[in-house]
Amino acid sequence: DAKTTQPDSMESTEGETVHLPCSHATISGNEYIYWYRQVPLQGPEYVTHGLQQNTTNSMAFLAIASDRKSSTLILPHVSLRDAAVYHCILRVGWQQGTGSKLSFGKGAKLTVSP
Amino acid sequence: GGIITQTPKFLIGQEGQKLTLKCQQNFNHDTMYWYRQDSGKGLRLIYYSITENDLQKGDLSEGYDASREKKSSFSLTVTSAQKNEMAVFLCASRGHANTEVFFGKGTRLTVV
């Protein structure tokens, strides 16, 4: 079962800043928070990830709560191309030589209107 | 940059048939994954492999076999296709030191 909780869907308008919430109340100390997004007929695309500190890159800003039980993906000035299903996931079981499994839930469908 | 190529893009099989899906990556990544995605649902891990000839079961391995023939390729076999198996199968890979996972575009399976 997925260990994260997201809203099923969110709506926005072009140019807005969108806040996508994710709850992960049972996160372990060594689990990273990953965000991927997926558009129809494509595999998921990496957006960003973090452990404890907030992170930022060209795609998004990831705000992580101080207790790490929730996080928010912030998309500034969204465009129509940002419409996708956004997956908040935890990286589990990573140790050298054992691989790293990613568990995906349904994700949150972001709709962007002109 | 690299790419993950999944073949075929669309696969139609008959109930009870044995079907094989293929995945190739040119990232030189160590770890490869097979996921299944049903319509409107999340991804479920079937098998993964951390190196050539290695296999690890995921949450949904029953009814599937996998083979990591070489570092760049990872194939998945549906041992006996069932009608409730219609889904998109996604292959992914990750490098040893790189924490980002890259996905292919998927193989869409239809069972008639």
PDB file of C-alpha atoms in Angstrom:
ATOM      1  CA  ASP A   1       0.000   0.000   0.000  1.00  0.00           C
ATOM      2  CA  ALA A   2       1.107   3.540  -0.749  1.00  0.00           C
ATOM      3  CA  LYS A   3       2.428   5.408   2.299  1.00  0.00           C
ATOM      4  CA  THR A   4       1.447   8.854   1.075  1.00  0.00           C
ATOM      5  CA  THR A   5      -1.891  10.663   0.854  1.00  0.00           C
ATOM      6  CA  GLN A   6      -2.702  13.235  -1.797  1.00  0.00           C
ATOM      7  CA  PRO A   7      -5.922  14.865  -2.984  1.00  0.00           C
ATOM      8  CA  ASP A   8      -7.396  13.128  -6.004  1.00  0.00           C
ATOM      9  CA  SER A   9      -7.368  16.313  -8.055  1.00  0.00           C
ATOM     10  CA  MET A  10      -6.648  20.028  -8.059  1.00  0.00           C
ATOM     11  CA  GLU A  11      -7.599  22.797 -10.454  1.00  0.00           C
ATOM     12  CA  SER A  12      -5.641  25.884 -11.412  1.00  0.00           C
ATOM     13  CA  THR A  13      -5.385  28.633 -13.987  1.00  0.00           C
ATOM     14  CA  GLU A  14      -2.385  29.520 -16.136  1.00  0.00           C
ATOM     15  CA  GLY A  15       0.030  31.834 -14.362  1.00  0.00           C
ATOM     16  CA  GLU A  16      -1.021  30.841 -10.866  1.00  0.00           C
ATOM     17  CA  THR A  17       1.284  29.335  -8.260  1.00  0.00           C
ATOM     18  CA  VAL A  18       0.023  25.874  -7.332  1.00  0.00           C
ATOM     19  CA  HIS A  19       0.568  24.134  -3.999  1.00  0.00           C
ATOM     20  CA  LEU A  20       0.251  20.346  -4.160  1.00  0.00           C
ATOM     21  CA  PRO A  21       0.052  18.801  -0.681  1.00  0.00           C
ATOM     22  CA  CYS A  22       1.219  15.362   0.374  1.00  0.00           C
ATOM     23  CA  SER A  23       0.849  13.648   3.726  1.00  0.00           C
ATOM     24  CA  HIS A  24       3.314  10.941   4.838  1.00  0.00           C
ATOM     25  CA  ALA A  25       2.712  10.590   8.556  1.00  0.00           C
ATOM     26  CA  THR A  26       4.557   7.264   8.903  1.00  0.00           C
ATOM     27  CA  ILE A  27       7.711   8.262   7.036  1.00  0.00           C
ATOM     28  CA  SER A  28      10.913   6.662   8.300  1.00  0.00           C
ATOM     29  CA  GLY A  29      14.029   8.620   9.111  1.00  0.00           C
ATOM     30  CA  ASN A  30      15.938   7.356   6.086  1.00  0.00           C
ATOM     31  CA  GLU A  31      13.153   7.751   3.528  1.00  0.00           C
ATOM     32  CA  TYR A  32      13.400  10.416   0.855  1.00  0.00           C
ATOM     33  CA  ILE A  33      10.355  12.215  -0.511  1.00  0.00           C
ATOM     34  CA  TYR A  34      10.150  12.062  -4.294  1.00  0.00           C
ATOM     35  CA  TRP A  35       7.826  13.796  -6.713  1.00  0.00           C
ATOM     36  CA  TYR A  36       7.125  12.543 -10.218  1.00  0.00           C
ATOM     37  CA  ARG A  37       4.588  13.693 -12.761  1.00  0.00           C
ATOM     38  CA  GLN A  38       2.902  11.753 -15.535  1.00  0.00           C
ATOM     39  CA  VAL A  39       1.035  12.849 -18.631  1.00  0.00           C
ATOM     40  CA  PRO A  40      -1.140  10.480 -20.678  1.00  0.00           C
ATOM     41  CA  LEU A  41       0.686   7.856 -22.746  1.00  0.00           C
ATOM     42  CA  GLN A  42       4.010   8.625 -21.041  1.00  0.00           C
ATOM     43  CA  GLY A  43       5.939   7.142 -18.161  1.00  0.00           C
ATOM     44  CA  PRO A  44       6.424   9.199 -14.989  1.00  0.00           C
ATOM     45  CA  GLU A  45       8.944  12.036 -15.150  1.00  0.00           C
ATOM     46  CA  TYR A  46      11.153  13.025 -12.209  1.00  0.00           C
ATOM     47  CA  VAL A  47      10.366  16.441 -10.720  1.00  0.00           C
ATOM     48  CA  THR A  48      12.313  16.733  -7.494  1.00  0.00           C
ATOM     49  CA  HIS A  49      13.179  15.038  -4.222  1.00  0.00           C
ATOM     50  CA  GLY A  50      14.252  15.911  -0.692  1.00  0.00           C
ATOM     51  CA  LEU A  51      15.058  14.467   2.700  1.00  0.00           C
ATOM     52  CA  GLN A  52      14.666  17.211   5.285  1.00  0.00           C
ATOM     53  CA  GLN A  53      15.583  20.579   3.827  1.00  0.00           C
ATOM     54  CA  ASN A  54      13.465  22.430   1.311  1.00  0.00           C
ATOM     55  CA  THR A  55      14.764  22.011  -2.225  1.00  0.00           C
ATOM     56  CA  THR A  56      14.378  23.942  -5.431  1.00  0.00           C
ATOM     57  CA  ASN A  57      15.143  23.347  -9.081  1.00  0.00           C
ATOM     58  CA  SER A  58      14.009  24.648 -12.452  1.00  0.00           C
ATOM     59  CA  MET A  59      10.726  22.755 -12.243  1.00  0.00           C
ATOM     60  CA  ALA A  60       9.496  23.231  -8.694  1.00  0.00           C
ATOM     61  CA  PHE A  61      10.065  24.094  -5.042  1.00  0.00           C
ATOM     62  CA  LEU A  62       9.651  21.349  -2.463  1.00  0.00           C
ATOM     63  CA  ALA A  63       8.700  22.440   1.028  1.00  0.00           C
ATOM     64  CA  ILE A  64       9.129  19.759   3.711  1.00  0.00           C
ATOM     65  CA  ALA A  65       7.549  20.155   7.136  1.00  0.00           C
ATOM     66  CA  SER A  66       9.947  20.211  10.077  1.00  0.00           C
ATOM     67  CA  ASP A  67       8.509  16.917  11.396  1.00  0.00           C
ATOM     68  CA  ARG A  68       8.700  15.468   7.835  1.00  0.00           C
ATOM     69  CA  LYS A  69       5.130  14.198   8.082  1.00  0.00           C
ATOM     70  CA  SER A  70       3.997  16.286   5.148  1.00  0.00           C
ATOM     71  CA  SER A  71       5.383  18.112   2.159  1.00  0.00           C
ATOM     72  CA  THR A  72       4.163  20.523  -0.488  1.00  0.00           C
ATOM     73  CA  LEU A  73       5.240  20.724  -4.102  1.00  0.00           C
ATOM     74  CA  ILE A  74       5.030  24.324  -5.258  1.00  0.00           C
ATOM     75  CA  LEU A  75       4.753  25.008  -8.973  1.00  0.00           C
ATOM     76  CA  PRO A  76       5.247  28.690  -9.772  1.00  0.00           C
ATOM     77  CA  HIS A  77       3.423  30.274 -12.706  1.00  0.00           C
ATOM     78  CA  VAL A  78       1.904  27.069 -14.077  1.00  0.00           C
ATOM     79  CA  SER A  79       1.311  26.642 -17.786  1.00  0.00           C
ATOM     80  CA  LEU A  80      -0.872  24.212 -19.731  1.00  0.00           C
ATOM     81  CA  ARG A  81       2.145  21.907 -20.011  1.00  0.00           C
ATOM     82  CA  ASP A  82       2.141  21.438 -16.239  1.00  0.00           C
ATOM     83  CA  ALA A  83      -1.183  19.608 -16.382  1.00  0.00           C
ATOM     84  CA  ALA A  84      -0.396  16.065 -15.265  1.00  0.00           C
ATOM     85  CA  VAL A  85      -0.845  13.538 -12.501  1.00  0.00           C
ATOM     86  CA  TYR A  86       1.642  14.347  -9.742  1.00  0.00           C
ATOM     87  CA  HIS A  87       2.904  11.463  -7.634  1.00  0.00           C
ATOM     88  CA  CYS A  88       4.324  11.997  -4.157  1.00  0.00           C
ATOM     89  CA  ILE A  89       6.259   8.886  -3.180  1.00  0.00           C
ATOM     90  CA  LEU A  90       8.756   7.641  -0.621  1.00  0.00           C
ATOM     91  CA  ARG A  91      11.939   5.815  -1.483  1.00  0.00           C
ATOM     92  CA  VAL A  92      12.019   2.671   0.617  1.00  0.00           C
ATOM     93  CA  GLY A  93      14.610   0.094   1.414  1.00  0.00           C
ATOM     94  CA  TRP A  94      17.673   1.640  -0.157  1.00  0.00           C
ATOM     95  CA  GLN A  95      20.946   0.137   0.890  1.00  0.00           C
ATOM     96  CA  GLN A  96      24.102  -0.266  -1.104  1.00  0.00           C
ATOM     97  CA  GLY A  97      23.704  -3.198  -3.455  1.00  0.00           C
ATOM     98  CA  THR A  98      20.012  -3.814  -2.786  1.00  0.00           C
ATOM     99  CA  GLY A  99      18.363  -1.424  -5.189  1.00  0.00           C
ATOM    100  CA  SER A 100      15.692   1.055  -4.357  1.00  0.00           C
ATOM    101  CA  LYS A 101      11.979   0.423  -4.646  1.00  0.00           C
ATOM    102  CA  LEU A 102       9.592   3.292  -5.296  1.00  0.00           C
ATOM    103  CA  SER A 103       5.972   2.799  -4.236  1.00  0.00           C
ATOM    104  CA  PHE A 104       3.452   4.829  -6.254  1.00  0.00           C
ATOM    105  CA  GLY A 105      -0.100   5.728  -5.293  1.00  0.00           C
ATOM    106  CA  LYS A 106      -2.782   7.176  -7.574  1.00  0.00           C
ATOM    107  CA  GLY A 107      -1.311  10.642  -7.466  1.00  0.00           C
ATOM    108  CA  ALA A 108      -3.076  13.994  -7.749  1.00  0.00           C
ATOM    109  CA  LYS A 109      -4.433  15.110 -11.109  1.00  0.00           C
ATOM    110  CA  LEU A 110      -3.631  18.761 -11.751  1.00  0.00           C
ATOM    111  CA  THR A 111      -5.843  20.516 -14.268  1.00  0.00           C
ATOM    112  CA  VAL A 112      -4.684  23.848 -15.706  1.00  0.00           C
ATOM    113  CA  SER A 113      -7.175  26.113 -17.430  1.00  0.00           C
ATOM    114  CA  PRO A 114      -6.240  28.875 -19.898  1.00  0.00           C
TER     115      PRO A 114
ATOM    116  CA  GLY B   1      21.385  11.781 -22.275  1.00  0.00           C
ATOM    117  CA  GLY B   2      20.038   8.292 -22.379  1.00  0.00           C
ATOM    118  CA  ILE B   3      16.777   6.650 -23.234  1.00  0.00           C
ATOM    119  CA  ILE B   4      14.669   3.702 -22.197  1.00  0.00           C
ATOM    120  CA  THR B   5      13.075   1.823 -25.081  1.00  0.00           C
ATOM    121  CA  GLN B   6      10.173  -0.506 -24.494  1.00  0.00           C
ATOM    122  CA  THR B   7       8.939  -2.919 -27.146  1.00  0.00           C
ATOM    123  CA  PRO B   8       6.347  -3.405 -28.323  1.00  0.00           C
ATOM    124  CA  LYS B   9       4.373  -0.224 -27.621  1.00  0.00           C
ATOM    125  CA  PHE B  10       1.101  -2.114 -27.990  1.00  0.00           C
ATOM    126  CA  LEU B  11       0.643  -5.823 -27.372  1.00  0.00           C
ATOM    127  CA  ILE B  12      -2.502  -7.803 -28.010  1.00  0.00           C
ATOM    128  CA  GLY B  13      -2.625 -11.339 -26.712  1.00  0.00           C
ATOM    129  CA  GLN B  14      -5.118 -14.113 -26.162  1.00  0.00           C
ATOM    130  CA  GLU B  15      -6.214 -15.351 -22.792  1.00  0.00           C
ATOM    131  CA  GLY B  16      -3.810 -18.021 -21.571  1.00  0.00           C
ATOM    132  CA  GLN B  17      -1.038 -16.935 -23.911  1.00  0.00           C
ATOM    133  CA  LYS B  18       2.543 -16.412 -22.801  1.00  0.00           C
ATOM    134  CA  LEU B  19       3.669 -12.897 -23.659  1.00  0.00           C
ATOM    135  CA  THR B  20       7.055 -11.183 -23.411  1.00  0.00           C
ATOM    136  CA  LEU B  21       7.738  -7.476 -23.007  1.00  0.00           C
ATOM    137  CA  LYS B  22      11.224  -6.069 -23.595  1.00  0.00           C
ATOM    138  CA  CYS B  23      13.097  -3.091 -22.209  1.00  0.00           C
ATOM    139  CA  GLN B  24      16.453  -1.620 -23.189  1.00  0.00           C
ATOM    140  CA  GLN B  25      18.319   1.281 -21.544  1.00  0.00           C
ATOM    141  CA  ASN B  26      21.499   3.024 -22.658  1.00  0.00           C
ATOM    142  CA  PHE B  27      22.148   4.931 -19.423  1.00  0.00           C
ATOM    143  CA  ASN B  28      24.466   2.139 -18.223  1.00  0.00           C
ATOM    144  CA  HIS B  29      22.271   1.988 -15.115  1.00  0.00           C
ATOM    145  CA  ASP B  30      22.613  -0.804 -12.571  1.00  0.00           C
ATOM    146  CA  THR B  31      19.017  -1.130 -11.381  1.00  0.00           C
ATOM    147  CA  MET B  32      16.010  -1.785 -13.582  1.00  0.00           C
ATOM    148  CA  TYR B  33      12.315  -2.109 -12.719  1.00  0.00           C
ATOM    149  CA  TRP B  34       9.049  -3.356 -14.141  1.00  0.00           C
ATOM    150  CA  TYR B  35       5.845  -1.655 -12.977  1.00  0.00           C
ATOM    151  CA  ARG B  36       2.233  -2.250 -13.876  1.00  0.00           C
ATOM    152  CA  GLN B  37      -0.242   0.629 -14.072  1.00  0.00           C
ATOM    153  CA  ASP B  38      -3.975  -0.020 -14.313  1.00  0.00           C
ATOM    154  CA  SER B  39      -6.220   2.703 -15.675  1.00  0.00           C
ATOM    155  CA  GLY B  40      -6.644   5.542 -13.187  1.00  0.00           C
ATOM    156  CA  LYS B  41      -4.459   3.850 -10.593  1.00  0.00           C
ATOM    157  CA  GLY B  42      -0.950   4.057  -9.259  1.00  0.00           C
ATOM    158  CA  LEU B  43       2.061   1.992 -10.231  1.00  0.00           C
ATOM    159  CA  ARG B  44       2.695  -1.425  -8.712  1.00  0.00           C
ATOM    160  CA  LEU B  45       6.130  -3.006  -8.719  1.00  0.00           C
ATOM    161  CA  ILE B  46       6.344  -6.426 -10.380  1.00  0.00           C
ATOM    162  CA  TYR B  47      10.077  -7.185 -10.452  1.00  0.00           C
ATOM    163  CA  TYR B  48      13.336  -5.315 -10.159  1.00  0.00           C
ATOM    164  CA  SER B  49      16.970  -6.161 -10.737  1.00  0.00           C
ATOM    165  CA  ILE B  50      20.043  -4.510  -9.215  1.00  0.00           C
ATOM    166  CA  THR B  51      22.566  -5.975 -11.636  1.00  0.00           C
ATOM    167  CA  GLU B  52      22.950  -8.408 -14.517  1.00  0.00           C
ATOM    168  CA  ASN B  53      21.375 -11.817 -13.727  1.00  0.00           C
ATOM    169  CA  ASP B  54      19.834 -10.511 -10.500  1.00  0.00           C
ATOM    170  CA  LEU B  55      16.070 -10.665  -9.837  1.00  0.00           C
ATOM    171  CA  GLN B  56      14.035  -9.333  -6.932  1.00  0.00           C
ATOM    172  CA  LYS B  57      10.294  -9.816  -6.513  1.00  0.00           C
ATOM    173  CA  GLY B  58       8.056  -6.826  -6.135  1.00  0.00           C
ATOM    174  CA  ASP B  59       4.537  -6.637  -4.744  1.00  0.00           C
ATOM    175  CA  LEU B  60       2.882  -8.134  -7.812  1.00  0.00           C
ATOM    176  CA  SER B  61       5.247 -10.843  -9.074  1.00  0.00           C
ATOM    177  CA  GLU B  62       2.772 -13.744  -9.152  1.00  0.00           C
ATOM    178  CA  GLY B  63       1.924 -14.628 -12.743  1.00  0.00           C
ATOM    179  CA  TYR B  64       5.071 -12.998 -14.103  1.00  0.00           C
ATOM    180  CA  ASP B  65       8.661 -13.974 -14.826  1.00  0.00           C
ATOM    181  CA  ALA B  66      11.536 -11.635 -15.525  1.00  0.00           C
ATOM    182  CA  SER B  67      15.017 -11.914 -16.945  1.00  0.00           C
ATOM    183  CA  ARG B  68      18.006  -9.558 -16.766  1.00  0.00           C
ATOM    184  CA  GLU B  69      20.009 -10.983 -19.623  1.00  0.00           C
ATOM    185  CA  LYS B  70      22.537  -8.195 -19.594  1.00  0.00           C
ATOM    186  CA  LYS B  71      22.990  -4.858 -17.896  1.00  0.00           C
ATOM    187  CA  SER B  72      21.163  -2.938 -20.595  1.00  0.00           C
ATOM    188  CA  SER B  73      18.115  -5.162 -20.964  1.00  0.00           C
ATOM    189  CA  PHE B  74      15.330  -6.418 -18.716  1.00  0.00           C
ATOM    190  CA  SER B  75      12.442  -8.480 -20.048  1.00  0.00           C
ATOM    191  CA  LEU B  76       9.120  -9.351 -18.461  1.00  0.00           C
ATOM    192  CA  THR B  77       7.026 -12.406 -19.289  1.00  0.00           C
ATOM    193  CA  VAL B  78       3.346 -12.748 -18.574  1.00  0.00           C
ATOM    194  CA  THR B  79       3.161 -16.493 -18.028  1.00  0.00           C
ATOM    195  CA  SER B  80      -0.558 -16.877 -18.823  1.00  0.00           C
ATOM    196  CA  ALA B  81      -2.379 -13.738 -19.893  1.00  0.00           C
ATOM    197  CA  GLN B  82      -5.696 -13.017 -18.194  1.00  0.00           C
ATOM    198  CA  LYS B  83      -8.368 -10.529 -19.219  1.00  0.00           C
ATOM    199  CA  ASN B  84      -8.012  -8.600 -15.970  1.00  0.00           C
ATOM    200  CA  GLU B  85      -4.387  -8.073 -16.835  1.00  0.00           C
ATOM    201  CA  MET B  86      -4.997  -5.285 -19.310  1.00  0.00           C
ATOM    202  CA  ALA B  87      -2.753  -2.455 -18.227  1.00  0.00           C
ATOM    203  CA  VAL B  88       0.279  -0.376 -19.114  1.00  0.00           C
ATOM    204  CA  PHE B  89       3.596  -1.938 -18.186  1.00  0.00           C
ATOM    205  CA  LEU B  90       6.348   0.540 -17.407  1.00  0.00           C
ATOM    206  CA  CYS B  91      10.075  -0.170 -17.375  1.00  0.00           C
ATOM    207  CA  ALA B  92      12.428   2.063 -15.404  1.00  0.00           C
ATOM    208  CA  SER B  93      16.106   2.276 -14.515  1.00  0.00           C
ATOM    209  CA  ARG B  94      18.344   3.958 -11.958  1.00  0.00           C
ATOM    210  CA  GLY B  95      22.102   4.326 -11.704  1.00  0.00           C
ATOM    211  CA  HIS B  96      24.053   3.233  -8.657  1.00  0.00           C
ATOM    212  CA  ALA B  97      24.951   6.708  -7.496  1.00  0.00           C
ATOM    213  CA  ASN B  98      22.103   8.546  -9.175  1.00  0.00           C
ATOM    214  CA  THR B  99      18.910   8.681  -7.175  1.00  0.00           C
ATOM    215  CA  GLU B 100      16.710   9.680 -10.083  1.00  0.00           C
ATOM    216  CA  VAL B 101      14.641   6.945 -11.738  1.00  0.00           C
ATOM    217  CA  PHE B 102      13.928   7.203 -15.468  1.00  0.00           C
ATOM    218  CA  PHE B 103      10.879   5.614 -17.042  1.00  0.00           C
ATOM    219  CA  GLY B 104      10.102   4.295 -20.500  1.00  0.00           C
ATOM    220  CA  LYS B 105       6.905   5.182 -22.322  1.00  0.00           C
ATOM    221  CA  GLY B 106       5.266   1.874 -21.549  1.00  0.00           C
ATOM    222  CA  THR B 107       3.780  -1.165 -23.262  1.00  0.00           C
ATOM    223  CA  ARG B 108      -0.003  -1.213 -23.394  1.00  0.00           C
ATOM    224  CA  LEU B 109      -1.306  -4.773 -23.032  1.00  0.00           C
ATOM    225  CA  THR B 110      -4.749  -5.858 -24.212  1.00  0.00           C
ATOM    226  CA  VAL B 111      -5.952  -9.406 -23.647  1.00  0.00           C
ATOM    227  CA  VAL B 112      -8.794 -10.699 -25.820  1.00  0.00           C
TER     228      VAL B 112
END
